[in-house]
């Protein structure tokens, strides 16, 4: 069964610190993996998207890594800010073709950045 | 920056009533999606739509659900006879500029919170 598992479920860090969020997936065939940021009550916002041939992708203070052999990904946030407080969701696309449709979402890691 | 918009932001309805959720995708996008998120749970795929027809749908998307692109800008999700368990946040998303490569980013709207009483 296609699944996306994330850890930790929640995380509290101090402003300015770094953190790493983990994602394991069992999706096959695999097309791409995305990390989204979701603020409470809002829609997810894309941070990174990686195909199976990419190992790392950065977007400002966010760096995602992907190991397609072990089916693991991580999202590293450097120099955290209060505005980073949100849920970070790992999303895997098993589809090929233009539709990309059936994205499989993890439950997310709820990050709280404290002053 | 272009964005996906959704209306209404909140909808309260009685069980058994029909609801229509509306979305305006980003102009020039070709692929459209509906997702739902029950409170406290993960986002779930409902349906994808391309070239005026459904391209994929999940098990959740049963006969009570339908989608339509009635004109060049709107994309709607209709629930014919709502049930209590349909209460959720419904997100619309769009992606894919003409000629884009596979795996283009999906842009999500702010969501419609549906409450069925």
mmCIF file of C-alpha atoms in Angstrom:
data_model
loop_
_atom_site.group_PDB
_atom_site.id
_atom_site.type_symbol
_atom_site.label_atom_id
_atom_site.label_comp_id
_atom_site.label_asym_id
_atom_site.label_seq_id
_atom_site.Cartn_x
_atom_site.Cartn_y
_atom_site.Cartn_z
ATOM 1 C CA UNK A 1 0.000 0.000 0.000
ATOM 2 C CA UNK A 2 1.308 3.462 -0.886
ATOM 3 C CA UNK A 3 2.111 5.316 2.305
ATOM 4 C CA UNK A 4 4.036 8.349 3.467
ATOM 5 C CA UNK A 5 5.218 8.453 7.060
ATOM 6 C CA UNK A 6 6.709 11.489 8.756
ATOM 7 C CA UNK A 7 8.606 12.032 11.959
ATOM 8 C CA UNK A 8 8.566 13.548 14.409
ATOM 9 C CA UNK A 9 4.861 14.209 14.736
ATOM 10 C CA UNK A 10 5.625 17.532 16.410
ATOM 11 C CA UNK A 11 8.711 19.538 17.246
ATOM 12 C CA UNK A 12 9.463 22.600 19.354
ATOM 13 C CA UNK A 13 12.653 24.557 18.765
ATOM 14 C CA UNK A 14 14.048 27.935 19.727
ATOM 15 C CA UNK A 15 14.250 30.733 17.231
ATOM 16 C CA UNK A 16 17.532 30.692 15.345
ATOM 17 C CA UNK A 17 18.091 26.955 15.736
ATOM 18 C CA UNK A 18 18.201 24.409 12.931
ATOM 19 C CA UNK A 19 16.003 21.352 12.610
ATOM 20 C CA UNK A 20 15.531 18.343 10.347
ATOM 21 C CA UNK A 21 12.241 16.659 9.542
ATOM 22 C CA UNK A 22 12.053 13.111 8.210
ATOM 23 C CA UNK A 23 9.895 11.377 5.626
ATOM 24 C CA UNK A 24 9.751 7.700 4.650
ATOM 25 C CA UNK A 25 7.608 6.472 1.814
ATOM 26 C CA UNK A 26 6.535 3.194 0.280
ATOM 27 C CA UNK A 27 5.094 4.636 -2.904
ATOM 28 C CA UNK A 28 5.808 2.778 -6.111
ATOM 29 C CA UNK A 29 6.200 3.648 -8.897
ATOM 30 C CA UNK A 30 7.624 6.919 -7.737
ATOM 31 C CA UNK A 31 7.602 10.106 -9.774
ATOM 32 C CA UNK A 32 8.503 12.934 -7.450
ATOM 33 C CA UNK A 33 8.551 14.032 -3.841
ATOM 34 C CA UNK A 34 7.431 17.398 -2.569
ATOM 35 C CA UNK A 35 7.598 19.255 0.690
ATOM 36 C CA UNK A 36 4.792 21.644 1.538
ATOM 37 C CA UNK A 37 4.349 24.157 4.351
ATOM 38 C CA UNK A 38 0.831 24.511 5.709
ATOM 39 C CA UNK A 39 -0.146 27.263 8.087
ATOM 40 C CA UNK A 40 -3.139 26.555 10.307
ATOM 41 C CA UNK A 41 -6.368 26.935 8.354
ATOM 42 C CA UNK A 42 -4.619 27.615 5.065
ATOM 43 C CA UNK A 43 -3.757 25.673 1.952
ATOM 44 C CA UNK A 44 -0.372 23.963 1.552
ATOM 45 C CA UNK A 45 2.385 26.002 -0.076
ATOM 46 C CA UNK A 46 5.085 24.254 -2.074
ATOM 47 C CA UNK A 47 8.649 24.459 -0.771
ATOM 48 C CA UNK A 48 10.520 21.963 -2.933
ATOM 49 C CA UNK A 49 9.878 19.308 -5.534
ATOM 50 C CA UNK A 50 12.379 16.595 -6.450
ATOM 51 C CA UNK A 51 12.323 13.856 -9.032
ATOM 52 C CA UNK A 52 13.828 10.446 -8.309
ATOM 53 C CA UNK A 53 17.114 11.514 -9.934
ATOM 54 C CA UNK A 54 17.644 14.498 -7.646
ATOM 55 C CA UNK A 55 19.409 14.208 -4.290
ATOM 56 C CA UNK A 56 18.948 17.682 -2.909
ATOM 57 C CA UNK A 57 16.979 20.827 -3.558
ATOM 58 C CA UNK A 58 17.169 24.147 -1.737
ATOM 59 C CA UNK A 59 14.723 26.988 -1.361
ATOM 60 C CA UNK A 60 16.188 29.720 0.824
ATOM 61 C CA UNK A 61 16.587 28.369 4.345
ATOM 62 C CA UNK A 62 14.881 25.101 3.368
ATOM 63 C CA UNK A 63 16.947 22.206 2.018
ATOM 64 C CA UNK A 64 15.354 18.916 1.051
ATOM 65 C CA UNK A 65 17.248 15.697 0.444
ATOM 66 C CA UNK A 66 16.097 12.528 -1.229
ATOM 67 C CA UNK A 67 17.453 8.985 -1.196
ATOM 68 C CA UNK A 68 15.364 7.070 -3.700
ATOM 69 C CA UNK A 69 17.131 3.801 -2.835
ATOM 70 C CA UNK A 70 16.103 3.866 0.809
ATOM 71 C CA UNK A 71 12.906 5.810 0.072
ATOM 72 C CA UNK A 72 13.743 8.514 2.556
ATOM 73 C CA UNK A 73 13.654 12.277 2.425
ATOM 74 C CA UNK A 74 14.458 15.025 4.866
ATOM 75 C CA UNK A 75 13.731 18.715 5.129
ATOM 76 C CA UNK A 76 16.346 20.815 6.887
ATOM 77 C CA UNK A 77 15.460 24.280 8.120
ATOM 78 C CA UNK A 78 18.323 26.553 9.054
ATOM 79 C CA UNK A 79 18.238 29.599 11.315
ATOM 80 C CA UNK A 80 14.579 29.092 12.160
ATOM 81 C CA UNK A 81 12.239 32.051 12.435
ATOM 82 C CA UNK A 82 8.958 32.461 14.301
ATOM 83 C CA UNK A 83 7.168 32.455 10.941
ATOM 84 C CA UNK A 84 8.431 28.933 10.301
ATOM 85 C CA UNK A 85 5.845 27.671 12.798
ATOM 86 C CA UNK A 86 3.564 25.511 10.664
ATOM 87 C CA UNK A 87 2.958 21.932 9.568
ATOM 88 C CA UNK A 88 5.455 20.554 7.084
ATOM 89 C CA UNK A 89 4.014 17.933 4.841
ATOM 90 C CA UNK A 90 5.853 15.364 2.743
ATOM 91 C CA UNK A 91 3.935 14.516 -0.422
ATOM 92 C CA UNK A 92 4.748 11.805 -2.934
ATOM 93 C CA UNK A 93 3.452 11.510 -6.458
ATOM 94 C CA UNK A 94 3.142 7.975 -7.778
ATOM 95 C CA UNK A 95 1.876 9.117 -11.149
ATOM 96 C CA UNK A 96 3.561 9.596 -14.433
ATOM 97 C CA UNK A 97 2.090 11.768 -17.112
ATOM 98 C CA UNK A 98 0.874 15.314 -17.120
ATOM 99 C CA UNK A 99 -1.952 14.877 -14.658
ATOM 100 C CA UNK A 100 0.235 14.230 -11.607
ATOM 101 C CA UNK A 101 -3.076 13.625 -9.950
ATOM 102 C CA UNK A 102 -3.156 11.318 -6.988
ATOM 103 C CA UNK A 103 -0.677 12.902 -4.579
ATOM 104 C CA UNK A 104 -0.155 10.952 -1.389
ATOM 105 C CA UNK A 105 0.223 13.130 1.679
ATOM 106 C CA UNK A 106 1.948 12.446 4.954
ATOM 107 C CA UNK A 107 0.334 13.570 8.186
ATOM 108 C CA UNK A 108 2.896 16.312 8.565
ATOM 109 C CA UNK A 109 5.260 17.468 11.274
ATOM 110 C CA UNK A 110 3.931 20.309 13.358
ATOM 111 C CA UNK A 111 6.814 22.699 14.009
ATOM 112 C CA UNK A 112 6.646 25.356 16.700
ATOM 113 C CA UNK A 113 9.395 27.955 16.841
ATOM 114 C CA UNK A 114 9.598 29.734 20.180
ATOM 115 C CA UNK A 115 11.293 33.062 20.893
ATOM 116 C CA UNK B 1 1.768 36.703 -7.856
ATOM 117 C CA UNK B 2 -1.154 34.711 -9.307
ATOM 118 C CA UNK B 3 -3.068 32.597 -6.839
ATOM 119 C CA UNK B 4 -5.897 30.102 -6.636
ATOM 120 C CA UNK B 5 -9.029 31.543 -5.055
ATOM 121 C CA UNK B 6 -11.940 29.685 -3.488
ATOM 122 C CA UNK B 7 -15.428 30.667 -2.431
ATOM 123 C CA UNK B 8 -17.023 30.575 -0.009
ATOM 124 C CA UNK B 9 -14.428 30.492 2.755
ATOM 125 C CA UNK B 10 -16.953 28.823 5.050
ATOM 126 C CA UNK B 11 -20.137 26.899 4.301
ATOM 127 C CA UNK B 12 -22.633 25.486 6.775
ATOM 128 C CA UNK B 13 -25.308 23.174 5.427
ATOM 129 C CA UNK B 14 -27.879 20.672 6.583
ATOM 130 C CA UNK B 15 -27.334 16.966 6.013
ATOM 131 C CA UNK B 16 -28.846 15.906 2.699
ATOM 132 C CA UNK B 17 -28.474 19.306 1.069
ATOM 133 C CA UNK B 18 -26.469 19.971 -2.056
ATOM 134 C CA UNK B 19 -23.426 22.214 -1.895
ATOM 135 C CA UNK B 20 -21.265 23.686 -4.621
ATOM 136 C CA UNK B 21 -17.740 24.767 -3.829
ATOM 137 C CA UNK B 22 -16.135 27.159 -6.254
ATOM 138 C CA UNK B 23 -12.562 27.664 -7.316
ATOM 139 C CA UNK B 24 -10.800 29.971 -9.722
ATOM 140 C CA UNK B 25 -7.522 28.322 -10.727
ATOM 141 C CA UNK B 26 -4.474 30.229 -11.835
ATOM 142 C CA UNK B 27 -4.919 31.555 -15.328
ATOM 143 C CA UNK B 28 -3.268 29.412 -18.027
ATOM 144 C CA UNK B 29 -3.026 26.373 -15.762
ATOM 145 C CA UNK B 30 -4.316 23.215 -17.378
ATOM 146 C CA UNK B 31 -4.682 20.769 -14.518
ATOM 147 C CA UNK B 32 -7.146 21.128 -11.676
ATOM 148 C CA UNK B 33 -7.609 19.203 -8.464
ATOM 149 C CA UNK B 34 -9.792 18.896 -5.404
ATOM 150 C CA UNK B 35 -8.512 17.677 -2.059
ATOM 151 C CA UNK B 36 -10.096 17.490 1.343
ATOM 152 C CA UNK B 37 -8.707 17.584 4.860
ATOM 153 C CA UNK B 38 -10.816 16.389 7.745
ATOM 154 C CA UNK B 39 -9.941 18.257 10.921
ATOM 155 C CA UNK B 40 -6.738 16.897 12.401
ATOM 156 C CA UNK B 41 -6.123 14.459 9.565
ATOM 157 C CA UNK B 42 -3.975 14.393 6.452
ATOM 158 C CA UNK B 43 -4.884 15.953 3.152
ATOM 159 C CA UNK B 44 -6.620 13.454 0.841
ATOM 160 C CA UNK B 45 -6.827 13.501 -2.930
ATOM 161 C CA UNK B 46 -10.322 13.570 -4.402
ATOM 162 C CA UNK B 47 -10.081 14.176 -8.126
ATOM 163 C CA UNK B 48 -7.976 15.602 -10.913
ATOM 164 C CA UNK B 49 -9.352 17.230 -14.046
ATOM 165 C CA UNK B 50 -7.726 17.890 -17.374
ATOM 166 C CA UNK B 51 -9.006 18.755 -20.812
ATOM 167 C CA UNK B 52 -12.580 18.987 -19.521
ATOM 168 C CA UNK B 53 -12.699 15.533 -18.080
ATOM 169 C CA UNK B 54 -11.754 13.660 -14.935
ATOM 170 C CA UNK B 55 -8.296 12.136 -15.277
ATOM 171 C CA UNK B 56 -8.071 10.466 -11.867
ATOM 172 C CA UNK B 57 -10.292 10.062 -8.848
ATOM 173 C CA UNK B 58 -9.963 8.441 -5.461
ATOM 174 C CA UNK B 59 -12.260 6.042 -3.643
ATOM 175 C CA UNK B 60 -13.641 9.012 -1.705
ATOM 176 C CA UNK B 61 -14.952 10.565 -4.908
ATOM 177 C CA UNK B 62 -18.135 8.532 -5.211
ATOM 178 C CA UNK B 63 -21.371 9.236 -7.063
ATOM 179 C CA UNK B 64 -22.261 11.985 -4.616
ATOM 180 C CA UNK B 65 -19.424 14.101 -5.953
ATOM 181 C CA UNK B 66 -19.055 15.782 -9.310
ATOM 182 C CA UNK B 67 -16.776 18.392 -10.814
ATOM 183 C CA UNK B 68 -17.319 20.853 -13.583
ATOM 184 C CA UNK B 69 -15.559 23.618 -15.394
ATOM 185 C CA UNK B 70 -18.614 25.586 -16.520
ATOM 186 C CA UNK B 71 -16.664 28.404 -18.139
ATOM 187 C CA UNK B 72 -13.097 29.393 -18.827
ATOM 188 C CA UNK B 73 -12.287 30.363 -15.272
ATOM 189 C CA UNK B 74 -14.315 28.494 -12.648
ATOM 190 C CA UNK B 75 -13.821 24.942 -11.414
ATOM 191 C CA UNK B 76 -16.527 23.596 -9.130
ATOM 192 C CA UNK B 77 -17.015 20.657 -6.784
ATOM 193 C CA UNK B 78 -20.592 19.598 -6.142
ATOM 194 C CA UNK B 79 -21.696 17.331 -3.338
ATOM 195 C CA UNK B 80 -25.229 16.194 -4.130
ATOM 196 C CA UNK B 81 -26.480 15.046 -0.756
ATOM 197 C CA UNK B 82 -24.135 15.979 2.030
ATOM 198 C CA UNK B 83 -23.386 13.678 4.927
ATOM 199 C CA UNK B 84 -22.017 14.502 8.347
ATOM 200 C CA UNK B 85 -18.687 12.926 7.386
ATOM 201 C CA UNK B 86 -18.311 15.347 4.478
ATOM 202 C CA UNK B 87 -17.423 18.035 7.009
ATOM 203 C CA UNK B 88 -13.868 19.027 6.129
ATOM 204 C CA UNK B 89 -11.692 21.677 4.566
ATOM 205 C CA UNK B 90 -11.817 21.373 0.793
ATOM 206 C CA UNK B 91 -8.819 22.588 -1.166
ATOM 207 C CA UNK B 92 -8.696 23.338 -4.850
ATOM 208 C CA UNK B 93 -5.332 23.252 -6.645
ATOM 209 C CA UNK B 94 -4.061 23.905 -10.132
ATOM 210 C CA UNK B 95 -0.855 23.245 -11.991
ATOM 211 C CA UNK B 96 0.809 22.984 -15.323
ATOM 212 C CA UNK B 97 1.440 25.800 -17.658
ATOM 213 C CA UNK B 98 1.036 24.872 -21.263
ATOM 214 C CA UNK B 99 4.123 23.011 -22.408
ATOM 215 C CA UNK B 100 5.386 22.423 -18.867
ATOM 216 C CA UNK B 101 7.401 19.341 -18.009
ATOM 217 C CA UNK B 102 6.055 16.576 -15.831
ATOM 218 C CA UNK B 103 5.781 17.157 -12.114
ATOM 219 C CA UNK B 104 4.907 20.818 -12.138
ATOM 220 C CA UNK B 105 4.099 22.343 -8.754
ATOM 221 C CA UNK B 106 0.483 22.337 -7.628
ATOM 222 C CA UNK B 107 -0.726 25.636 -6.213
ATOM 223 C CA UNK B 108 -3.374 25.337 -3.541
ATOM 224 C CA UNK B 109 -6.199 27.696 -2.744
ATOM 225 C CA UNK B 110 -6.993 28.818 0.810
ATOM 226 C CA UNK B 111 -9.753 26.244 1.170
ATOM 227 C CA UNK B 112 -13.474 26.139 1.929
ATOM 228 C CA UNK B 113 -14.400 24.905 5.361
ATOM 229 C CA UNK B 114 -17.583 22.854 5.023
ATOM 230 C CA UNK B 115 -19.637 21.993 8.062
ATOM 231 C CA UNK B 116 -22.542 19.581 7.671
ATOM 232 C CA UNK B 117 -25.069 19.614 10.511
#
